[in-house]
Amino acid sequence: MGEGGGGGRPTSTRYANRMTTPRTLTPVDAIADAHLAESARLSPMEATTTGIVGHDDALDDLSPDGHAERADLYRGTLRSLANATPADDTDVVTIAAMRERLHLDIERYEAGEPLADLNNVASPLQSVRDVFDLMPTATLDHWHTIAQRLAAIPQALAGYRASLAYSAAKGLAPARRQVEIGVGQARDLAKSGSFFDTFAASPTTPAPTTPTPAHDDVPPLTLPSSLQHDLTQAATRAREAYAETADFLARELAPHAPEADAVGRDRYALASRFHIGAEVDLEETYQWGLEQLNQINQEMREVAAAIVRPGASLDEAQASLDRDPARRLRGPKALEEWMTEVSQEAMEALADVHFNIPEPARRLECLVAPTHTGVIYYTGPSEDFSRPGRMWWSIPEGVTELTTWKERTTVYHEGVPGHHLQVATTTYRAAELNRWRRLGCWVSGTGEGWALYAERLMDELGFLADPGDRFGMLDSQRLRAARVVFDIGLHLGLSCPGEWGGGRWDAAKGWDFLRANYSADDGFIRFELERYLGWPGQAPSYKVGQRLWEAARDAARARAGSAFSLKDFHDRALALGSVGLDVLAAALG
């Protein structure tokens, strides 16, 4: 099973002892933790997402004033860091990581990007709703808090509309395609019986969309009539606020929205640095993406020969796998059970052999999400692990079956050794890292790059020996390579290869390109295409991050020679947390 796979199962005593020997708090740690505390106050939604308690009753101030207040915090923290002297190597990394992140935060603010934030998957339009998925719901106090946050939605969305209007007046508006998608999403949430109504009713009448697989035997709460009334009224006002937002987007923002999807080189370069935590040569990365795509397709053809016959096409291999009844999952419950089984098997096989995994991080909940977007995602544990890490699977409307051959690698990506291992073990390191390093710093290139690295690693370690499962991993990898090509090519206006239409990239060429390079239904590919159009620089961070992770591992192996230990490399790398990739490479060097 690869390096470190033979012999007996070692204990984790060394890891446990090291983890319980705390560092002495330094002035740099104090600056970082004060920054995180103020960030949590200014962004209650991010506080909930990262598991910081005490802010669940509020939502962010999404108005221009709210953005300005957060920018003032970034500037103030940088002034404090300018006078800070590192006490140890951990402080050196903290200072470098904070400076990198905060300078980019300020640069993005001064460019107006946060105020113009609207896309199909990861903008305030979605996050105002999504944050409720992470709120505790076990007690009456929890539902009082939920009622307060629900009641805050009208003000939050009013601030969001004000920021979009302010930005549009300054000449920066999201593309028309993203505005139109936003109109549809807002109207869906505004409908009677949408998420807000079912969520507000779930304490007494569990809604079908409320994930409770771990609590099936827990009876629903019976709320006081006054609290249920408050929840119902707040849900109604939330729907009305989304209806108002839909009207604003359609009537006031759309006339200012550009037809072009591409954001251009300057905006894209800033977005790329933000998502990767490193500056890369975009044209070279584009060419590398094309090479990666060709290489992966060749690997897939070789696996297709093993699945069907020599010379079989990729479509024939996919059809063969789809027909296999042993690879089918029917219904949400079967999906949850299968995710749990696969993730637990991986946890048990990897812990103490290839990775050090503390006990609290060995709990991972696998849930079907209360939405139907088709997105698969991970949310980290709370700081005290009372809320565990969770893998969420949003099943599109009308989908009743899923196939395991293409999804096993996704479980590794979202769970162990992917996001859950990285995030939960970082959260656990309270004895070593300040709270900002553990909870407040997330760089997509590092986090998503690690998860994609984890997919390939599981192949290297022998967990994808089944040809179908390996075919699914490669299919996942080629999508990530394809979007490096399309994302950079479209937004920079680069030349499209002749086989995909020639000329400059546009959405229509991207549609044909993605359909040819990923085996998924048209609804999912449409969602992905719209995501790349509206969230520039984020999608390539996965594959670019994987590239830099693998380069860091190769450099460490070259330095250590025969003494190289993959387990020790992983432990050292994960101990740094999700810092930018330039900072990560310097720390590992």
Tab-separated table of N, CA, C and O in Angstrom, residues 62-153:
chain	number	residue	atom	x	y	z
A	62	LEU	N	-23.304	43.918	5.575
A	62	LEU	CA	-22.872	43.760	4.191
A	62	LEU	C	-22.932	45.064	3.409
A	62	LEU	O	-22.760	45.074	2.185
A	63	SER	N	-23.156	46.164	4.113
A	63	SER	CA	-23.230	47.478	3.480
A	63	SER	C	-21.831	48.015	3.198
A	63	SER	O	-20.826	47.476	3.691
A	64	PRO	N	-21.699	49.099	2.434
A	64	PRO	CA	-20.382	49.713	2.242
A	64	PRO	C	-19.703	50.077	3.562
A	64	PRO	O	-18.480	49.927	3.689
A	65	ASP	N	-20.473	50.532	4.544
A	65	ASP	CA	-19.872	50.864	5.838
A	65	ASP	C	-19.297	49.616	6.512
A	65	ASP	O	-18.242	49.674	7.149
A	66	GLY	N	-19.998	48.499	6.393
A	66	GLY	CA	-19.493	47.261	6.971
A	66	GLY	C	-18.187	46.829	6.333
A	66	GLY	O	-17.246	46.402	7.016
A	67	HIS	N	-18.107	46.924	5.020
A	67	HIS	CA	-16.866	46.577	4.328
A	67	HIS	C	-15.739	47.520	4.739
A	67	HIS	O	-14.594	47.098	4.913
A	68	ALA	N	-16.054	48.796	4.884
A	68	ALA	CA	-15.027	49.763	5.284
A	68	ALA	C	-14.502	49.463	6.682
A	68	ALA	O	-13.297	49.595	6.951
A	69	GLU	N	-15.402	49.064	7.587
A	69	GLU	CA	-14.976	48.751	8.943
A	69	GLU	C	-14.042	47.541	8.956
A	69	GLU	O	-13.045	47.520	9.693
A	70	ARG	N	-14.332	46.546	8.143
A	70	ARG	CA	-13.446	45.388	8.075
A	70	ARG	C	-12.089	45.772	7.478
A	70	ARG	O	-11.047	45.286	7.926
A	71	ALA	N	-12.090	46.645	6.481
A	71	ALA	CA	-10.817	47.096	5.898
A	71	ALA	C	-9.994	47.864	6.918
A	71	ALA	O	-8.763	47.741	6.961
A	72	ASP	N	-10.644	48.651	7.764
A	72	ASP	CA	-9.923	49.354	8.828
A	72	ASP	C	-9.261	48.362	9.789
A	72	ASP	O	-8.151	48.599	10.274
A	73	LEU	N	-9.946	47.268	10.065
A	73	LEU	CA	-9.347	46.237	10.914
A	73	LEU	C	-8.094	45.674	10.258
A	73	LEU	O	-7.065	45.486	10.926
A	74	TYR	N	-8.153	45.374	8.967
A	74	TYR	CA	-6.979	44.831	8.279
A	74	TYR	C	-5.795	45.797	8.395
A	74	TYR	O	-4.661	45.384	8.690
A	75	ARG	N	-6.053	47.068	8.168
A	75	ARG	CA	-4.970	48.052	8.225
A	75	ARG	C	-4.405	48.163	9.634
A	75	ARG	O	-3.183	48.250	9.829
A	76	GLY	N	-5.281	48.152	10.633
A	76	GLY	CA	-4.812	48.260	12.010
A	76	GLY	C	-3.967	47.073	12.421
A	76	GLY	O	-2.945	47.224	13.118
A	77	THR	N	-4.363	45.884	12.014
A	77	THR	CA	-3.583	44.696	12.357
A	77	THR	C	-2.221	44.726	11.678
A	77	THR	O	-1.205	44.357	12.279
A	78	LEU	N	-2.173	45.197	10.434
A	78	LEU	CA	-0.881	45.303	9.757
A	78	LEU	C	0.028	46.289	10.457
A	78	LEU	O	1.257	46.066	10.544
A	79	ARG	N	-0.522	47.373	10.978
A	79	ARG	CA	0.311	48.318	11.736
A	79	ARG	C	0.873	47.651	12.987
A	79	ARG	O	2.040	47.853	13.351
A	80	SER	N	0.061	46.845	13.646
A	80	SER	CA	0.545	46.140	14.835
A	80	SER	C	1.640	45.139	14.471
A	80	SER	O	2.643	45.015	15.186
A	81	LEU	N	1.477	44.448	13.359
A	81	LEU	CA	2.476	43.467	12.940
A	81	LEU	C	3.783	44.129	12.543
A	81	LEU	O	4.863	43.518	12.673
A	82	ALA	N	3.721	45.365	12.063
A	82	ALA	CA	4.940	46.051	11.626
A	82	ALA	C	5.912	46.241	12.774
A	82	ALA	O	7.136	46.326	12.564
A	83	ASN	N	5.404	46.305	13.985
A	83	ASN	CA	6.259	46.508	15.160
A	83	ASN	C	6.504	45.239	15.955
A	83	ASN	O	7.073	45.290	17.048
A	84	ALA	N	6.064	44.101	15.409
A	84	ALA	CA	6.163	42.841	16.153
A	84	ALA	C	7.473	42.124	15.848
A	84	ALA	O	7.942	42.102	14.712
A	85	THR	N	8.054	41.540	16.882
A	85	THR	CA	9.278	40.754	16.747
A	85	THR	C	8.941	39.290	16.993
A	85	THR	O	8.402	38.950	18.048
A	86	PRO	N	9.248	38.403	16.041
A	86	PRO	CA	8.918	36.985	16.236
A	86	PRO	C	9.739	36.368	17.360
A	86	PRO	O	10.945	36.606	17.472
A	87	ALA	N	9.068	35.574	18.185
A	87	ALA	CA	9.756	34.898	19.295
A	87	ALA	C	10.253	33.521	18.896
A	87	ALA	O	11.120	32.961	19.570
A	88	ASP	N	9.688	32.941	17.832
A	88	ASP	CA	10.091	31.604	17.405
A	88	ASP	C	9.687	31.415	15.956
A	88	ASP	O	9.144	32.320	15.312
A	89	ASP	N	9.938	30.220	15.428
A	89	ASP	CA	9.612	29.941	14.027
A	89	ASP	C	8.114	30.007	13.761
A	89	ASP	O	7.685	30.378	12.660
A	90	THR	N	7.314	29.645	14.748
A	90	THR	CA	5.864	29.723	14.580
A	90	THR	C	5.433	31.166	14.362
A	90	THR	O	4.581	31.453	13.510
A	91	ASP	N	6.015	32.070	15.103
A	91	ASP	CA	5.716	33.491	14.908
A	91	ASP	C	6.139	33.977	13.529
A	91	ASP	O	5.457	34.811	12.914
A	92	VAL	N	7.265	33.492	13.049
A	92	VAL	CA	7.724	33.892	11.713
A	92	VAL	C	6.675	33.544	10.670
A	92	VAL	O	6.340	34.352	9.794
A	93	VAL	N	6.125	32.333	10.759
A	93	VAL	CA	5.097	31.913	9.814
A	93	VAL	C	3.822	32.728	10.011
A	93	VAL	O	3.179	33.147	9.040
A	94	THR	N	3.442	32.971	11.254
A	94	THR	CA	2.233	33.755	11.517
A	94	THR	C	2.324	35.139	10.902
A	94	THR	O	1.387	35.611	10.236
A	95	ILE	N	3.458	35.809	11.110
A	95	ILE	CA	3.626	37.159	10.568
A	95	ILE	C	3.565	37.131	9.039
A	95	ILE	O	2.869	37.944	8.413
A	96	ALA	N	4.266	36.190	8.434
A	96	ALA	CA	4.258	36.101	6.970
A	96	ALA	C	2.867	35.809	6.446
A	96	ALA	O	2.412	36.412	5.462
A	97	ALA	N	2.160	34.877	7.092
A	97	ALA	CA	0.826	34.493	6.636
A	97	ALA	C	-0.165	35.646	6.789
A	97	ALA	O	-0.993	35.895	5.896
A	98	MET	N	-0.111	36.346	7.923
A	98	MET	CA	-1.050	37.445	8.140
A	98	MET	C	-0.776	38.589	7.186
A	98	MET	O	-1.713	39.192	6.640
A	99	ARG	N	0.479	38.911	6.980
A	99	ARG	CA	0.786	39.999	6.048
A	99	ARG	C	0.303	39.663	4.642
A	99	ARG	O	-0.273	40.512	3.952
A	100	GLU	N	0.545	38.438	4.223
A	100	GLU	CA	0.110	38.033	2.885
A	100	GLU	C	-1.402	38.144	2.742
A	100	GLU	O	-1.910	38.717	1.767
A	101	ARG	N	-2.150	37.614	3.707
A	101	ARG	CA	-3.609	37.643	3.631
A	101	ARG	C	-4.162	39.061	3.749
A	101	ARG	O	-5.030	39.484	2.987
A	102	LEU	N	-3.674	39.822	4.704
A	102	LEU	CA	-4.263	41.131	4.976
A	102	LEU	C	-3.942	42.133	3.876
A	102	LEU	O	-4.782	42.971	3.522
A	103	HIS	N	-2.741	42.069	3.323
A	103	HIS	CA	-2.436	42.951	2.197
A	103	HIS	C	-3.366	42.647	1.016
A	103	HIS	O	-3.833	43.569	0.342
A	104	LEU	N	-3.627	41.376	0.781
A	104	LEU	CA	-4.548	41.023	-0.294
A	104	LEU	C	-5.973	41.455	0.015
A	104	LEU	O	-6.705	41.915	-0.870
A	105	ASP	N	-6.387	41.303	1.276
A	105	ASP	CA	-7.720	41.766	1.666
A	105	ASP	C	-7.880	43.259	1.389
A	105	ASP	O	-8.921	43.707	0.877
A	106	ILE	N	-6.857	44.036	1.721
A	106	ILE	CA	-6.916	45.480	1.490
A	106	ILE	C	-6.895	45.784	-0.007
A	106	ILE	O	-7.642	46.640	-0.503
A	107	GLU	N	-6.034	45.080	-0.729
A	107	GLU	CA	-5.957	45.298	-2.176
A	107	GLU	C	-7.294	44.998	-2.844
A	107	GLU	O	-7.750	45.740	-3.730
A	108	ARG	N	-7.949	43.925	-2.428
A	108	ARG	CA	-9.248	43.586	-2.997
A	108	ARG	C	-10.300	44.625	-2.610
A	108	ARG	O	-11.149	45.002	-3.440
A	109	TYR	N	-10.249	45.106	-1.354
A	109	TYR	CA	-11.206	46.119	-0.924
A	109	TYR	C	-11.024	47.395	-1.731
A	109	TYR	O	-12.006	47.992	-2.206
A	110	GLU	N	-9.789	47.818	-1.893
A	110	GLU	CA	-9.529	49.071	-2.618
A	110	GLU	C	-9.887	48.943	-4.096
A	110	GLU	O	-10.192	49.937	-4.750
A	111	ALA	N	-9.864	47.719	-4.607
A	111	ALA	CA	-10.298	47.495	-5.990
A	111	ALA	C	-11.813	47.379	-6.108
A	111	ALA	O	-12.349	47.316	-7.225
A	112	GLY	N	-12.520	47.323	-4.974
A	112	GLY	CA	-13.976	47.265	-4.969
A	112	GLY	C	-14.563	45.875	-5.090
A	112	GLY	O	-15.789	45.721	-5.179
A	113	GLU	N	-13.726	44.839	-5.060
A	113	GLU	CA	-14.213	43.483	-5.319
A	113	GLU	C	-15.242	42.981	-4.298
A	113	GLU	O	-16.267	42.401	-4.685
A	114	PRO	N	-15.028	43.152	-2.983
A	114	PRO	CA	-16.016	42.587	-2.045
A	114	PRO	C	-17.410	43.199	-2.183
A	114	PRO	O	-18.410	42.534	-1.909
A	115	LEU	N	-17.487	44.462	-2.598
A	115	LEU	CA	-18.787	45.127	-2.700
A	115	LEU	C	-19.556	44.683	-3.943
A	115	LEU	O	-20.781	44.864	-4.016
A	116	ALA	N	-18.858	44.099	-4.913
A	116	ALA	CA	-19.506	43.668	-6.154
A	116	ALA	C	-19.679	42.162	-6.199
A	116	ALA	O	-19.879	41.596	-7.266
A	117	ASP	N	-19.653	41.519	-5.047
A	117	ASP	CA	-19.587	40.059	-4.970
A	117	ASP	C	-20.951	39.425	-5.231
A	117	ASP	O	-21.858	39.474	-4.400
A	118	LEU	N	-21.086	38.806	-6.396
A	118	LEU	CA	-22.296	38.062	-6.741
A	118	LEU	C	-21.920	36.981	-7.749
A	118	LEU	O	-21.398	37.282	-8.824
A	119	ASN	N	-22.168	35.732	-7.377
A	119	ASN	CA	-21.982	34.630	-8.314
A	119	ASN	C	-22.975	33.529	-7.967
A	119	ASN	O	-23.825	33.711	-7.100
A	120	ASN	N	-22.833	32.389	-8.613
A	120	ASN	CA	-23.864	31.358	-8.477
A	120	ASN	C	-23.664	30.437	-7.294
A	120	ASN	O	-24.513	29.586	-7.031
A	121	VAL	N	-22.543	30.587	-6.540
A	121	VAL	CA	-22.269	29.585	-5.510
A	121	VAL	C	-21.691	30.137	-4.215
A	121	VAL	O	-21.958	29.590	-3.144
A	122	ALA	N	-20.921	31.196	-4.252
A	122	ALA	CA	-20.173	31.598	-3.052
A	122	ALA	C	-20.130	33.105	-2.895
A	122	ALA	O	-19.065	33.726	-2.865
A	123	SER	N	-21.277	33.702	-2.787
A	123	SER	CA	-21.383	35.137	-2.560
A	123	SER	C	-22.376	35.360	-1.420
A	123	SER	O	-23.025	34.420	-0.962
A	124	PRO	N	-22.512	36.588	-0.927
A	124	PRO	CA	-23.458	36.809	0.182
A	124	PRO	C	-24.881	36.351	-0.097
A	124	PRO	O	-25.601	35.985	0.827
A	125	LEU	N	-25.287	36.359	-1.355
A	125	LEU	CA	-26.637	35.888	-1.684
A	125	LEU	C	-26.853	34.469	-1.176
A	125	LEU	O	-27.935	34.134	-0.688
A	126	GLN	N	-25.815	33.617	-1.279
A	126	GLN	CA	-25.919	32.242	-0.795
A	126	GLN	C	-25.538	32.127	0.683
A	126	GLN	O	-26.173	31.386	1.439
A	127	SER	N	-24.501	32.840	1.115
A	127	SER	CA	-23.978	32.613	2.472
A	127	SER	C	-24.952	33.054	3.559
A	127	SER	O	-24.966	32.480	4.652
A	128	VAL	N	-25.798	34.055	3.277
A	128	VAL	CA	-26.798	34.461	4.267
A	128	VAL	C	-27.740	33.299	4.575
A	128	VAL	O	-28.179	33.126	5.712
A	129	ARG	N	-28.062	32.491	3.574
A	129	ARG	CA	-28.883	31.304	3.817
A	129	ARG	C	-28.069	30.133	4.345
A	129	ARG	O	-28.454	29.439	5.280
A	130	ASP	N	-26.888	29.914	3.738
A	130	ASP	CA	-26.119	28.712	4.042
A	130	ASP	C	-25.673	28.641	5.501
A	130	ASP	O	-25.499	27.546	6.039
A	131	VAL	N	-25.490	29.778	6.137
A	131	VAL	CA	-24.972	29.770	7.508
A	131	VAL	C	-25.907	29.042	8.467
A	131	VAL	O	-25.472	28.493	9.487
A	132	PHE	N	-27.190	28.972	8.132
A	132	PHE	CA	-28.142	28.294	9.014
A	132	PHE	C	-27.915	26.787	9.059
A	132	PHE	O	-28.306	26.122	10.026
A	133	ASP	N	-27.255	26.236	8.042
A	133	ASP	CA	-26.964	24.800	8.051
A	133	ASP	C	-26.014	24.414	9.174
A	133	ASP	O	-25.968	23.255	9.576
A	134	LEU	N	-25.252	25.377	9.668
A	134	LEU	CA	-24.213	25.090	10.655
A	134	LEU	C	-24.612	25.446	12.074
A	134	LEU	O	-23.827	25.273	13.005
A	135	MET	N	-25.827	25.922	12.263
A	135	MET	CA	-26.241	26.356	13.589
A	135	MET	C	-26.759	25.185	14.413
A	135	MET	O	-27.488	24.322	13.895
A	136	PRO	N	-26.413	25.130	15.682
A	136	PRO	CA	-26.953	24.067	16.533
A	136	PRO	C	-28.450	24.226	16.718
A	136	PRO	O	-28.974	25.338	16.781
A	137	THR	N	-29.141	23.089	16.835
A	137	THR	CA	-30.610	23.096	16.867
A	137	THR	C	-31.182	22.194	17.961
A	137	THR	O	-32.362	21.856	17.917
A	138	ALA	N	-30.361	21.822	18.940
A	138	ALA	CA	-30.789	20.790	19.888
A	138	ALA	C	-31.641	21.318	21.034
A	138	ALA	O	-32.378	20.557	21.659
A	139	THR	N	-31.560	22.627	21.342
A	139	THR	CA	-32.222	23.137	22.541
A	139	THR	C	-33.105	24.337	22.211
A	139	THR	O	-33.019	24.934	21.129
A	140	LEU	N	-33.925	24.709	23.199
A	140	LEU	CA	-34.750	25.905	23.030
A	140	LEU	C	-33.887	27.148	22.872
A	140	LEU	O	-34.212	28.051	22.079
A	141	ASP	N	-32.789	27.222	23.628
A	141	ASP	CA	-31.892	28.373	23.485
A	141	ASP	C	-31.355	28.474	22.062
A	141	ASP	O	-31.212	29.580	21.514
A	142	HIS	N	-31.036	27.334	21.476
A	142	HIS	CA	-30.557	27.356	20.099
A	142	HIS	C	-31.601	27.970	19.169
A	142	HIS	O	-31.269	28.774	18.283
A	143	TRP	N	-32.861	27.625	19.369
A	143	TRP	CA	-33.895	28.142	18.479
A	143	TRP	C	-34.218	29.606	18.747
A	143	TRP	O	-34.607	30.341	17.834
A	144	HIS	N	-34.020	30.065	19.978
A	144	HIS	CA	-34.116	31.508	20.231
A	144	HIS	C	-33.041	32.242	19.430
A	144	HIS	O	-33.300	33.308	18.837
A	145	THR	N	-31.831	31.687	19.416
A	145	THR	CA	-30.736	32.292	18.657
A	145	THR	C	-31.029	32.272	17.162
A	145	THR	O	-30.792	33.258	16.451
A	146	ILE	N	-31.565	31.166	16.685
A	146	ILE	CA	-31.921	31.068	15.263
A	146	ILE	C	-32.965	32.115	14.900
A	146	ILE	O	-32.878	32.762	13.845
A	147	ALA	N	-33.946	32.301	15.780
A	147	ALA	CA	-34.979	33.310	15.502
A	147	ALA	C	-34.365	34.698	15.369
A	147	ALA	O	-34.766	35.493	14.498
A	148	GLN	N	-33.383	35.003	16.220
A	148	GLN	CA	-32.726	36.312	16.135
A	148	GLN	C	-31.969	36.460	14.817
A	148	GLN	O	-32.003	37.523	14.184
A	149	ARG	N	-31.269	35.408	14.417
A	149	ARG	CA	-30.507	35.506	13.163
A	149	ARG	C	-31.443	35.577	11.960
A	149	ARG	O	-31.187	36.341	11.013
A	150	LEU	N	-32.524	34.796	11.973
A	150	LEU	CA	-33.500	34.893	10.892
A	150	LEU	C	-34.060	36.314	10.783
A	150	LEU	O	-34.233	36.849	9.680
A	151	ALA	N	-34.311	36.916	11.930
A	151	ALA	CA	-34.867	38.269	11.934
A	151	ALA	C	-33.879	39.301	11.405
A	151	ALA	O	-34.275	40.414	11.023
A	152	ALA	N	-32.598	38.956	11.377
A	152	ALA	CA	-31.568	39.887	10.906
A	152	ALA	C	-31.396	39.852	9.390
A	152	ALA	O	-30.668	40.677	8.828
A	153	ILE	N	-32.046	38.920	8.712
A	153	ILE	CA	-31.843	38.777	7.269
A	153	ILE	C	-32.258	40.023	6.484
A	153	ILE	O	-31.521	40.458	5.585
